Amino acid sequence: MSAIQFLQVLTQILFVLISLVVTRAVVQRPTRTRIDIAAFFGVTTLIIIDQVLTTVFTVIPPAWLTVANSALFMALPYLLIRLLNDFTTVPALIVRAAESGLLIAIVGLVSGPAPIPGALLLFLLAYFCVSMLYVAAAFIRAGRTARGVTRRRMEAVAVGSVLLGLAILILGMIPLLPVDARDTARLIEQLALLAAGLAYFVGFAPPPLLRRAWQEPELRAFLGRAASLPRLPDTAAIVRELERGAEAALGAPAASIGLWNEADDTLRYSGGGPRVYRSDELIGGRAFTAQRAIFSSNAPRDDPRHADLYRASNATTVLAAPITAGEQRLGVLSVFSSRAPLFVDEDLRLLQLLADQGAVILESRALIDEAGRVRAREEAIRLKDDFLSAAAHDLKTPLTSIIATAQLLERRATRQPDRPIDPQALARIVTEGLRLRTLVIELLDAARTEQGNLLGHREPLDLTALVGEIGARHHSAQHPVVVEAAGPIVGTYDRARIAQLFENLVENAIKYSPAGGEVSIAVRSGGDTAEVAVSDRGIGIPGADLPHLFARFHRGTNVDDRQFAGMGLGLYICRGIVEEHGGELHVSSVFGEGSTFRVTLPRRQGDTMDTTRANEEGARAQVGTARRH
Ligand code: ADP
């Protein structure tokens, strides 16, 4: 047996076997696609049997057999277009053209004279080649937009079409070739035919093993990512990743997860904006209610109440599997496709596997969230405790002093009613009373900061003028306050709060420079923002404290209550004031050398812009100070 004969036999056996496999599938469950696949391989097998009859048994075929054989041949591209239409969408015009072409070919073949006339031959050839080219190109295009298994299947079919076209081309050219080249051409033709058969088979009806092998990389990638999914920022992000994983693993164009809301017994689907359905609605709802995976190859028919929705979202085939962790029902995972043949029954098991994996991930996320809530509750309790003990501690000192002094005065007044009241004791009561008031105001402000409710009326305000006044008020020989400014910088701010902000920063700069030293305030305009930096040459802030400096009650580890009085609320409130104005407050410091607090505030706010500009112009005319002391 020559190599060509061997290949011929091999190809014939292959096609007969494939025909048997795909026909068995039709018998098991006849669907349109399965019938089309069986028809395609059936026709190919008939052509081969005809070849066997004529070549192996060297029977001279009767004329009707030749005609039948040619007609079957012409049916191949038409059947491929039908299959293409099963897997993707072929314009109706093309389907009609293919049908008409086939009809003309058959009529021409049946009614034409014995040797096929040249014009008809040309038409048949053109019809065959154009159709094959169209099919190959369409499958290549479909493969590009598809993913996973579907992509590989489409690519296999495209390769099959190219190879089949090649085989037919060579077959047609053999009589034109020199005699000694014909054997090689036949060999190539047979090889191409064999490969085309295999490519079509794995494309149209991939055996489960191959399908699994194709799914494996996507599945592996998904499972690889699975461990990190619970740590994504929110459940919506996890749901999206799970949907993507299901799309990739199943080669589906779309997937959607519906999360169950126990309170109103609904499923909330996220894809394309949230949609809420009763927990037994849609195919997904049925899978959720029945707690088993469901395969619907025609969703509009199986769930007519939502037929429009399925049509609108291009969901002809729907596979749905419940997402359930133990007894805990979490939701449902559905994948859709506009074409039925993309999925096989076995995909349902894979989908259930992915849904189970999704359940574990969502469950872990819920546990992480719960742990976070517990931590937040504990933190809130701790903060409240801190707050109470810090507040009680700070209020107690002036209160004790006031009570002790008042009791002293009371005793003296009882014992010596005629003696004049000690003015020093009275002054102490006033000072401590004022300190108490400051502390209470600070506590109230801290509560307002917490609620984001610090600001009142905003008005145009010249920052240069304001810090100039504050600087002048705190200026002393031990702590000279230097203001650097190029001119007025006007923005729309809450005057009292901005004054409180800079008072606080300048007071801190002085308080934390016990050995004295210059305090400088630089005011700059940065286009739409104003920047004010308050710098001192004081004790500085340890690096470890910097990240916590603006937190409530945080005091530097280098300060102690006896030397530096304070509650650690001032900077917390300052940051609140700046942020409520839409700005930022930052600190930089070199421990032991000094600190700089930098405030950035937006200058213009909405409709007050013109007023702001007008005020600035006015202020520019009055304030010419570049450097004030
Ligand atoms: P308080 O001054 O009442 O402690 P603040 O919130 O104003 O509260 O400041 C918090 C902490 O930041 C202070 O305890 C101090 O450790 C540190 N701090 C603030 N300003 C300065 C500064 N200019 N130099 C050094 N440390 C500072």
Short mmCIF file of C-alpha atoms and ligand atoms in Angstrom, two decimals, residues 442 504-505 508-513 536 538-541 545 549 551 554-559 564-573 589 594-595 597, ligand 1:
data_model
loop_
_atom_site.label_atom_id
_atom_site.label_comp_id
_atom_site.label_asym_id
_atom_site.label_seq_id
_atom_site.Cartn_x
_atom_site.Cartn_y
_atom_site.Cartn_z
CA GLU A 442 -11.94 72.10 72.41
CA ASN A 504 -3.43 77.08 67.09
CA LEU A 505 -0.48 76.49 64.76
CA ASN A 508 1.95 75.32 69.15
CA ALA A 509 5.04 76.69 67.40
CA ILE A 510 5.70 78.89 70.44
CA LYS A 511 4.68 76.28 73.04
CA TYR A 512 6.95 73.63 71.55
CA SER A 513 9.94 76.03 71.30
CA ASP A 536 9.46 76.92 64.20
CA GLY A 538 11.56 74.11 68.54
CA ILE A 539 11.77 70.56 69.86
CA GLY A 540 10.57 68.93 66.64
CA ILE A 541 8.53 65.73 66.34
CA ASP A 545 4.76 60.24 65.78
CA LEU A 549 -0.05 63.54 64.76
CA ALA A 551 -5.31 61.79 65.36
CA HIS A 554 -2.27 61.95 70.07
CA ARG A 555 0.61 63.73 71.73
CA GLY A 556 4.24 63.42 70.70
CA THR A 557 6.31 60.89 72.64
CA ASN A 558 8.78 63.73 73.32
CA VAL A 559 6.28 65.89 75.24
CA PHE A 564 3.65 71.05 77.91
CA ALA A 565 -0.01 71.28 78.85
CA GLY A 566 -2.45 70.05 76.24
CA MET A 567 -4.99 67.45 75.29
CA GLY A 568 -3.85 66.49 71.81
CA LEU A 569 -7.02 67.77 70.16
CA GLY A 570 -5.78 71.00 68.54
CA LEU A 571 -4.24 69.46 65.39
CA TYR A 572 -7.20 67.11 65.00
CA ILE A 573 -9.50 70.16 64.89
CA SER A 589 9.79 67.98 61.06
CA GLY A 594 11.92 72.30 64.42
CA SER A 595 8.70 71.67 62.56
CA PHE A 597 2.95 72.83 59.30
P1 ADP B 1 -1.63 69.62 72.21
O1 ADP B 1 -0.69 70.69 71.82
O2 ADP B 1 -2.74 70.04 73.06
O3 ADP B 1 -0.92 68.41 72.71
P2 ADP B 1 -2.12 69.34 69.39
O4 ADP B 1 -3.14 68.52 68.70
O5 ADP B 1 -2.08 70.78 69.05
O6 ADP B 1 -2.36 69.10 70.91
O7 ADP B 1 -0.73 68.71 69.07
C1 ADP B 1 -0.56 67.33 69.14
C2 ADP B 1 0.89 66.98 69.40
O8 ADP B 1 1.66 67.37 68.28
C3 ADP B 1 1.50 67.75 70.52
O9 ADP B 1 1.25 67.12 71.74
C4 ADP B 1 2.96 67.74 70.14
O10 ADP B 1 3.55 66.52 70.54
C5 ADP B 1 2.95 67.77 68.67
N1 ADP B 1 3.15 69.13 68.12
C6 ADP B 1 2.21 69.97 67.64
N2 ADP B 1 2.78 71.10 67.18
C7 ADP B 1 4.11 70.97 67.37
C8 ADP B 1 5.25 71.80 67.09
N3 ADP B 1 5.12 73.00 66.52
N4 ADP B 1 6.47 71.32 67.41
C9 ADP B 1 6.60 70.11 67.99
N5 ADP B 1 5.58 69.27 68.27
C10 ADP B 1 4.34 69.70 67.97
#
